[in-house]
mmCIF file of C-alpha atoms in Angstrom:
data_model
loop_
_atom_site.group_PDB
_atom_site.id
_atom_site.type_symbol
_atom_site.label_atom_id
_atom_site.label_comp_id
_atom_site.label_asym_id
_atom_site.label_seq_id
_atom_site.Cartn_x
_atom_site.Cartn_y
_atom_site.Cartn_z
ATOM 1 C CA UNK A 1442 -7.083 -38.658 19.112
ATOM 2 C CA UNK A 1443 -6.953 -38.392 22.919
ATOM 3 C CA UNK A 1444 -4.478 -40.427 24.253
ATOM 4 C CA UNK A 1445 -6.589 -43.345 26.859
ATOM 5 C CA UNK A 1446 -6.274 -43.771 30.395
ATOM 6 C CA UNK A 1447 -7.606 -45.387 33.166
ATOM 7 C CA UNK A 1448 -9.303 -43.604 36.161
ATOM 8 C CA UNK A 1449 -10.456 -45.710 39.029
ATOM 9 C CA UNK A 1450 -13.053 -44.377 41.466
ATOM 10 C CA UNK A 1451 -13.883 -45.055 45.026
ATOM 11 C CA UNK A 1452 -17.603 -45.145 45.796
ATOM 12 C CA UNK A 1453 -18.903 -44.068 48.918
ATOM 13 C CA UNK A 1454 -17.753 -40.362 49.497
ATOM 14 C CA UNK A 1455 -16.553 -40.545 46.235
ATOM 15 C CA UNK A 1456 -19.217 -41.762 43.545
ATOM 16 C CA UNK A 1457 -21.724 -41.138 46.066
ATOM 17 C CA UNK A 1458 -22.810 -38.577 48.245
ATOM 18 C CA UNK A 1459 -23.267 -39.071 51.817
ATOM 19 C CA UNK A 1460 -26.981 -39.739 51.345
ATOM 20 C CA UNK A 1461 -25.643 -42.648 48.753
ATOM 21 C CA UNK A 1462 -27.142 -40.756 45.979
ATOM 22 C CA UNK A 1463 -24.950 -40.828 42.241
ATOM 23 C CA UNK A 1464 -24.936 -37.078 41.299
ATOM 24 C CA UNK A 1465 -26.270 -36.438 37.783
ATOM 25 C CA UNK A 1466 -22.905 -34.334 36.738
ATOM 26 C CA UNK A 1467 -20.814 -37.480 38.474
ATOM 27 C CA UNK A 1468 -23.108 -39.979 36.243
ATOM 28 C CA UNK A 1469 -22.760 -37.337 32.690
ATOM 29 C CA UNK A 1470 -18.651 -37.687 33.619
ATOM 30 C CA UNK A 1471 -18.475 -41.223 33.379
ATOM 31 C CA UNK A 1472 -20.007 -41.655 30.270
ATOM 32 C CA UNK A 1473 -17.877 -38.619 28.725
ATOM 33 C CA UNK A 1474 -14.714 -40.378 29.892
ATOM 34 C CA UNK A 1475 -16.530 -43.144 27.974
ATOM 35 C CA UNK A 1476 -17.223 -41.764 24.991
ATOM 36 C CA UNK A 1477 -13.962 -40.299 24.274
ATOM 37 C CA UNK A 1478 -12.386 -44.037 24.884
ATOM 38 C CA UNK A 1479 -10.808 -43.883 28.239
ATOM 39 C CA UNK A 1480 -11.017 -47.219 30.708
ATOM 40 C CA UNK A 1481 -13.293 -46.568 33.604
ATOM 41 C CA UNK A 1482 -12.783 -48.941 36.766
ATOM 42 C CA UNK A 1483 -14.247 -48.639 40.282
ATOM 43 C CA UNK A 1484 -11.846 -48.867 43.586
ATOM 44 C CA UNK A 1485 -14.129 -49.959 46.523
ATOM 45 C CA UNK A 1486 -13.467 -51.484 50.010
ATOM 46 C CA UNK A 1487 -17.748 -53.033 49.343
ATOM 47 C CA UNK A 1488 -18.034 -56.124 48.397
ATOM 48 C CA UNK A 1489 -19.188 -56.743 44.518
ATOM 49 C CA UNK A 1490 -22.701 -57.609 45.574
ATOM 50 C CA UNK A 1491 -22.808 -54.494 47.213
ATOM 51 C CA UNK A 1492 -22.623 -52.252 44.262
ATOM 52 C CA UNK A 1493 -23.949 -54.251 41.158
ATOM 53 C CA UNK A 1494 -26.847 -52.038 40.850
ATOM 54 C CA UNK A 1495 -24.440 -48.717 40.733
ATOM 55 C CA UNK A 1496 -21.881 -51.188 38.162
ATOM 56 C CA UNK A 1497 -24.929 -51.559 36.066
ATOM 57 C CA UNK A 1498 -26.243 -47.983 36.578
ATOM 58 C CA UNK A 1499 -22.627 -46.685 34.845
ATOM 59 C CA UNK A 1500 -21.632 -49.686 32.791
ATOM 60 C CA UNK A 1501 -18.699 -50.377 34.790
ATOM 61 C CA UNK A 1502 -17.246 -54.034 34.671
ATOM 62 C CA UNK A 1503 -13.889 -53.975 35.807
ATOM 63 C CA UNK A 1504 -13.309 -53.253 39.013
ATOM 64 C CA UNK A 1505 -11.507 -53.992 42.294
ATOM 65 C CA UNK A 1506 -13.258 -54.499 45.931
ATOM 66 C CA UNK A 1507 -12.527 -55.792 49.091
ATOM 67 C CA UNK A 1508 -9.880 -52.732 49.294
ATOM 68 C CA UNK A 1509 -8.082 -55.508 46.307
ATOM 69 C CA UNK A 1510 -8.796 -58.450 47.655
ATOM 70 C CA UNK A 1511 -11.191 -59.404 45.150
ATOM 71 C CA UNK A 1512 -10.442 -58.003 41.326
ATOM 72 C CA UNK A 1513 -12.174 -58.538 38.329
ATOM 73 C CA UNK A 1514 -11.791 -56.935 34.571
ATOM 74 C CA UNK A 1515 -14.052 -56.221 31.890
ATOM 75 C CA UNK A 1516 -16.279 -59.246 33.876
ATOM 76 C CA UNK A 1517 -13.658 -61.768 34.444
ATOM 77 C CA UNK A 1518 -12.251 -62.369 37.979
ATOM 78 C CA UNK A 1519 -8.499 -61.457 37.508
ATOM 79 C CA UNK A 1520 -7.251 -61.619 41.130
ATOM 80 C CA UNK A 1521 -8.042 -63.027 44.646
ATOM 81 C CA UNK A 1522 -6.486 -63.062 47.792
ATOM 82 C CA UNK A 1523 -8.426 -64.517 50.323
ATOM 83 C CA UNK A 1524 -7.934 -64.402 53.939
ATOM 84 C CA UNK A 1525 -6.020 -66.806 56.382
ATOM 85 C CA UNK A 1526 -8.380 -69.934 57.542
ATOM 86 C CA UNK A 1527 -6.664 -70.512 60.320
ATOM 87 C CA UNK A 1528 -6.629 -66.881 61.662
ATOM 88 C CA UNK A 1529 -10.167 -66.279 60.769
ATOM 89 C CA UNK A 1530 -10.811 -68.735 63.292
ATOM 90 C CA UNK A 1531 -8.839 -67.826 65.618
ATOM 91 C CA UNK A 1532 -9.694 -64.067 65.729
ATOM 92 C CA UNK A 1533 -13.850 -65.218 65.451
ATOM 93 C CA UNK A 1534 -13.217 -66.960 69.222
ATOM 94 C CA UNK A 1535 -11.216 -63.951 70.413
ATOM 95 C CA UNK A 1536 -14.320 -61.703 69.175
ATOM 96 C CA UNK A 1537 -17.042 -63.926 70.601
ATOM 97 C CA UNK A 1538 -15.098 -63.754 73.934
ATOM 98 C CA UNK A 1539 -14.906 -59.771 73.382
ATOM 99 C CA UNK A 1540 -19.044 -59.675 72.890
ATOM 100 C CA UNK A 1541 -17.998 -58.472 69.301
ATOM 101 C CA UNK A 1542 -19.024 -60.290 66.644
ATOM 102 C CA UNK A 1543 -17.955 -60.629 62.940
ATOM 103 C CA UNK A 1544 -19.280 -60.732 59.125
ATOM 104 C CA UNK A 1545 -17.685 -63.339 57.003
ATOM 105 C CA UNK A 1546 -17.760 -61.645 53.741
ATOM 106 C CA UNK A 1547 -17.111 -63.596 50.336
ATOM 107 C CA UNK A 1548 -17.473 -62.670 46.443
ATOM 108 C CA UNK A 1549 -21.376 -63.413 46.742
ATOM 109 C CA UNK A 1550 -22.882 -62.961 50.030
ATOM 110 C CA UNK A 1551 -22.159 -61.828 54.043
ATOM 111 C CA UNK A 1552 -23.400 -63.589 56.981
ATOM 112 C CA UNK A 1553 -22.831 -62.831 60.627
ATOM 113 C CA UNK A 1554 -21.602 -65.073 63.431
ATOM 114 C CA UNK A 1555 -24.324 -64.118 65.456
ATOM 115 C CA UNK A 1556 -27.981 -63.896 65.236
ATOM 116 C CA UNK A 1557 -28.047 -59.599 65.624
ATOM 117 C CA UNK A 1558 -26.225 -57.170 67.185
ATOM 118 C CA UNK A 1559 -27.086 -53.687 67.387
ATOM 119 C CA UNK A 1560 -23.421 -52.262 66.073
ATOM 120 C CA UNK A 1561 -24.251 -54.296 62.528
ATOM 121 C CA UNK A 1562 -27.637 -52.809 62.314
ATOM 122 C CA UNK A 1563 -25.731 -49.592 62.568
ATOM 123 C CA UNK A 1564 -23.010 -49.739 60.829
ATOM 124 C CA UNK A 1565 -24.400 -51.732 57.473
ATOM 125 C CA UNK A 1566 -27.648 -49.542 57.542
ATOM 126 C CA UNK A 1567 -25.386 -46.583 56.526
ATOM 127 C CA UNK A 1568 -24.209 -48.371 52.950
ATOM 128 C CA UNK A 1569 -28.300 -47.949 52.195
ATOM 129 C CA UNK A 1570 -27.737 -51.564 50.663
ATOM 130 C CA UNK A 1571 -31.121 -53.617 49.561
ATOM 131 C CA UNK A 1572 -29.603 -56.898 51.466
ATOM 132 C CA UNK A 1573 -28.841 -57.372 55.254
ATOM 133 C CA UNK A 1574 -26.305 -60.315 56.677
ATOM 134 C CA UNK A 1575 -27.836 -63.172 57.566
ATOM 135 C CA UNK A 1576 -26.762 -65.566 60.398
ATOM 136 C CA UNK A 1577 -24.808 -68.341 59.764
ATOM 137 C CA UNK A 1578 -21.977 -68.831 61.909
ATOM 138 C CA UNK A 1579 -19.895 -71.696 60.125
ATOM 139 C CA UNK A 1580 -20.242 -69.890 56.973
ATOM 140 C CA UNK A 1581 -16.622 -69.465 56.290
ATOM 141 C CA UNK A 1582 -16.096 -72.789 56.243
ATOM 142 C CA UNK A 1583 -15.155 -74.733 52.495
ATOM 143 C CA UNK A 1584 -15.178 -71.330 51.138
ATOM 144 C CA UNK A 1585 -12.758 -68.543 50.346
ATOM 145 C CA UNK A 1586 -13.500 -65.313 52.376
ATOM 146 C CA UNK A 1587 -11.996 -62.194 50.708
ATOM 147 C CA UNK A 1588 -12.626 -59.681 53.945
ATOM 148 C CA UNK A 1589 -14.425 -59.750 57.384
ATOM 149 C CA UNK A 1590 -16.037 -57.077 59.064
ATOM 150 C CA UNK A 1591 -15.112 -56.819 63.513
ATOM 151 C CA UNK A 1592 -17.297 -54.630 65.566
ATOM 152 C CA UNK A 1593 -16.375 -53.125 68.239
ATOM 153 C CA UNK A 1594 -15.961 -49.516 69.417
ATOM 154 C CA UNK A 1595 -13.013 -47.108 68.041
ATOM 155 C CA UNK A 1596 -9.848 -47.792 69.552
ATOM 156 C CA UNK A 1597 -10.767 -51.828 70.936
ATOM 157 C CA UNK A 1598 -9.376 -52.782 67.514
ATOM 158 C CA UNK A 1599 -5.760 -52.723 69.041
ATOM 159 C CA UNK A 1600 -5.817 -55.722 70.451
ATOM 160 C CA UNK A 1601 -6.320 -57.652 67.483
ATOM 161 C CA UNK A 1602 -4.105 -55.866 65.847
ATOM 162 C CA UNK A 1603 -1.061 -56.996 68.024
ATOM 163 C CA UNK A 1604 -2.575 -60.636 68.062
ATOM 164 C CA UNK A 1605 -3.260 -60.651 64.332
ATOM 165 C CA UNK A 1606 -0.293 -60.108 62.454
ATOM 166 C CA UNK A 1607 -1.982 -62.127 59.265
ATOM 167 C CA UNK A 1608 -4.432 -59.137 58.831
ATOM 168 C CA UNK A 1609 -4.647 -55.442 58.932
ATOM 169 C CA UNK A 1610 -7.350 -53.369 60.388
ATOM 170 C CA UNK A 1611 -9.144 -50.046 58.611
ATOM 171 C CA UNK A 1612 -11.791 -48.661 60.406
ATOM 172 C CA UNK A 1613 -14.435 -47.475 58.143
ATOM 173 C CA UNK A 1614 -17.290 -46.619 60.614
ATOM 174 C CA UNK A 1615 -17.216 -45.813 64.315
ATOM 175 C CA UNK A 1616 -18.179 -49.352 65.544
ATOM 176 C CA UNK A 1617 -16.965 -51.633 62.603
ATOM 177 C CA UNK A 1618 -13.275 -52.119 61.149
ATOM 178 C CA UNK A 1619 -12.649 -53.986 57.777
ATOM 179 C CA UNK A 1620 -10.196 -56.997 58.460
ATOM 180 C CA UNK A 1621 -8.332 -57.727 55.394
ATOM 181 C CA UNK A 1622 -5.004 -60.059 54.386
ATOM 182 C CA UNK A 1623 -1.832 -58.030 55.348
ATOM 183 C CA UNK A 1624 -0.391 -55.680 52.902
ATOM 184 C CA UNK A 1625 -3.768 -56.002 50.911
ATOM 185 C CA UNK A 1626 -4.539 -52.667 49.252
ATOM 186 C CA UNK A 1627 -6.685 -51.052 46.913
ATOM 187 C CA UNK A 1628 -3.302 -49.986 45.251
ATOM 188 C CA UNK A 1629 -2.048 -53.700 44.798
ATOM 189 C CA UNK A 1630 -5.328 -54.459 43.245
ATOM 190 C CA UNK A 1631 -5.016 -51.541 40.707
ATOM 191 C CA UNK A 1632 -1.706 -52.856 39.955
ATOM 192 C CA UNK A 1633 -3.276 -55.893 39.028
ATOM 193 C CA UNK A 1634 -5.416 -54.245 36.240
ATOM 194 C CA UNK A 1635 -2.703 -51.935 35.007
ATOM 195 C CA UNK A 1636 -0.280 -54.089 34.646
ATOM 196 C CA UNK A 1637 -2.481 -56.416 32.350
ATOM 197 C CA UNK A 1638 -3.988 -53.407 30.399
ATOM 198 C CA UNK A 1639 -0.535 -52.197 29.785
ATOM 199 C CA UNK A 1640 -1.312 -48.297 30.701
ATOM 200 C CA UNK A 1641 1.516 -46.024 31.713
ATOM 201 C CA UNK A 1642 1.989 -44.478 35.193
ATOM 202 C CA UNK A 1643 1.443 -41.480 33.442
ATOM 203 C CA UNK A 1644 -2.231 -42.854 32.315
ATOM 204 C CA UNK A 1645 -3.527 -43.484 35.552
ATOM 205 C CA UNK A 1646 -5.557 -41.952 37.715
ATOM 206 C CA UNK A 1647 -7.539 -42.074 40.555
ATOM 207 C CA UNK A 1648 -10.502 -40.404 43.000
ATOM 208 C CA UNK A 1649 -11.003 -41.508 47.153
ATOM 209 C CA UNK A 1650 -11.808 -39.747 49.975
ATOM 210 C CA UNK A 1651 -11.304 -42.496 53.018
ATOM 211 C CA UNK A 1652 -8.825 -43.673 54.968
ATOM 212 C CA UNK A 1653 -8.775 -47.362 52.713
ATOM 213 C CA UNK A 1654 -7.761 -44.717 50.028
ATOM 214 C CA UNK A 1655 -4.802 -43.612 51.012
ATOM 215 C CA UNK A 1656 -2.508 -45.962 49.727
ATOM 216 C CA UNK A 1657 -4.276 -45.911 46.655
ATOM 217 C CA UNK A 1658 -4.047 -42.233 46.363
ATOM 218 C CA UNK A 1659 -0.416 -42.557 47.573
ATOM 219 C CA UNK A 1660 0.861 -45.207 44.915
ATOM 220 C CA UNK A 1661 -1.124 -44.111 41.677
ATOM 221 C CA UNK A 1662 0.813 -41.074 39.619
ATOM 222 C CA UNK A 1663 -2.429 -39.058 39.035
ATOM 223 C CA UNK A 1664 -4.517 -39.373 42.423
ATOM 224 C CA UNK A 1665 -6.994 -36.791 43.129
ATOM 225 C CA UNK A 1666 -8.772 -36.576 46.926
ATOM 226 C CA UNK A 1667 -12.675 -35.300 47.218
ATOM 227 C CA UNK A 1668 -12.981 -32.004 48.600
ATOM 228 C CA UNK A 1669 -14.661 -34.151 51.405
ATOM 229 C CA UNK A 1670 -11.907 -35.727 52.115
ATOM 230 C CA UNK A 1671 -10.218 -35.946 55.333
ATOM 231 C CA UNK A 1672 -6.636 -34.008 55.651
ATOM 232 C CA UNK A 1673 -4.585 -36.651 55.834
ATOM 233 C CA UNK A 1674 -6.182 -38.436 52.674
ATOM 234 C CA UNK A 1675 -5.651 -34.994 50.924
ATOM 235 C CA UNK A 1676 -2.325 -34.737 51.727
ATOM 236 C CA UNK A 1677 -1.371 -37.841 50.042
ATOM 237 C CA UNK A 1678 -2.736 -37.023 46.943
ATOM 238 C CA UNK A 1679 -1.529 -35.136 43.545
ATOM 239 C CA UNK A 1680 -4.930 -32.738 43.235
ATOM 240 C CA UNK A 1681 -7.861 -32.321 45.454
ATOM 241 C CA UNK A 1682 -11.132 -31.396 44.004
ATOM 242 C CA UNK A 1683 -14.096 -30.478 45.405
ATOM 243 C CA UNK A 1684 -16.628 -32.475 47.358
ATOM 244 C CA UNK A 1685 -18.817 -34.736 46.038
ATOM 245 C CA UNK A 1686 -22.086 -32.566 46.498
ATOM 246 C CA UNK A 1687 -20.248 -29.890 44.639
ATOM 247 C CA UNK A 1688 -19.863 -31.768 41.587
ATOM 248 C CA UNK A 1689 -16.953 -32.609 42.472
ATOM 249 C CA UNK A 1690 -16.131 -35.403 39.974
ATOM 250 C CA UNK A 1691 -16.896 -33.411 36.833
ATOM 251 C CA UNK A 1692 -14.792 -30.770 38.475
ATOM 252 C CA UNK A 1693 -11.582 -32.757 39.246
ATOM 253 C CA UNK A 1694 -11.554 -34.668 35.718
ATOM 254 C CA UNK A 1695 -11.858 -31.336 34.349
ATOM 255 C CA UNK A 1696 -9.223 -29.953 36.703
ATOM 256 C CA UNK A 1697 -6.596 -32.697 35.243
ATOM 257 C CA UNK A 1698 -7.104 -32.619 31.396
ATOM 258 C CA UNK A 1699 -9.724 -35.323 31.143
ATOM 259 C CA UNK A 1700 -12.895 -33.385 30.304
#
């Protein structure tokens, strides 16, 4: 009998192609890994409403999003750490002053601090999600908030970062940055999971591509980058396979003993 293990996956760049399409050899994979009795989790910086479809798609319900913020296994929330109330605030004036506005992001929906903006329509049209953040400005308030979402150009992030030592910044599209509780990770999250399933370093793996992967790839024993990857994600990790339009999921659990 195969010995089980975990493997976590990233989505976009990872799970999906570029085009946010689930390739048929990446979907066959999954359920192998399934079959033989290994644990299959997803490691995402979305939000959980923002890949139920894909969770449902693969049978997936464990999982950790908001880059860990927000963790749940086999459909039980197992870990939260929301963000800082009193920063939010703060940093939401210092952005309205800056003309760049926000997303207040919890478990269950996203809403926007102001009515539109043409850097959200940009940035959250390239997820290819069915939803779009509605306006609501006060929305954080009485509720925890697990990540927000700045925009502003590359590089403009800098100030916040010096003034906003409760949070740390990962760009993940040219005009939008996730903003997320200091030392929050992907990797912490995973730790979460591991820890309570009781698998061995030696039993874990994990697939990214991004920069919000790195210290996943970094921490976990068996990480493996996409072939899509950029360099300094690759050189973090154990194995790189090959990109996602290549097949590159089937490829890389092949590649380390899985398949």
């Amino acid at each position: 009998m195969t010995e089980q293990s975990i493997i976590f996956f990233d989505i976009d760049g990872t799970l999906l192609t570029h085009d946010k399409e689930l390739p048929n050899s990446t979907k066959e994979a999954i359920f192998k890994l399934k079959e033989i009795g290994h644990e299959v989790a997803i490691a995402t910086g979305r939000a959980p409403f923002m890949f139920e479809d894909l969770r449902k798609e693969l049978e997936i319900n464990t999982f950790v999003s908001y880059n860990g913020q927000y963790v749940v296994l086999r459909g039980e929330v197992l870990h939260t750490n929301p963000l800082n109330i009193n920063a939010l605030e703060k940093l939401t004036e210092a952005a309205l002053q800056n003309s760049h506005p926000v997303l207040f992001m919890d478990h269950e929906d996203m809403k926007a601090n102001v009515p539109e903006h043409d850097y959200i329509k940009e940035s959250i049209s390239t997820l290819k999600i069915d939803r779009f953040p509605t306006h609501d400005p006060s929305y954080y308030k009485g509720r925890d908030l697990y990540q927000m979402l700045l925009f502003c150009p590359e590089g403009e992030e800098e100030q916040y970062e010096m003034g906003f030592q409760e949070y740390d910044f990962v760009r993940w599209h040219p005009v939008s940055v996730d903003v997320m509780p200091k030392g929050g990770s992907k990797a912490k999250g995973i730790q979460k999971v591991v820890d309570k399933l009781g698998f061995s370093p030696e039993r874990q793996f994990a697939f990214g591509d991004g920069l919000n992967d790195i210290k996943m790839l970094s921490s976990v024993p068996n990480s493996v980058a996409m072939g899509n990857a950029e360099e300094e994600v690759k050189a973090v990790a154990k194995y790189v396979t090959k990109s996602v339009e290549e097949n590159g999921i089937y490829h890389g659990l092949q590649m380390v003993g899985l398949l």
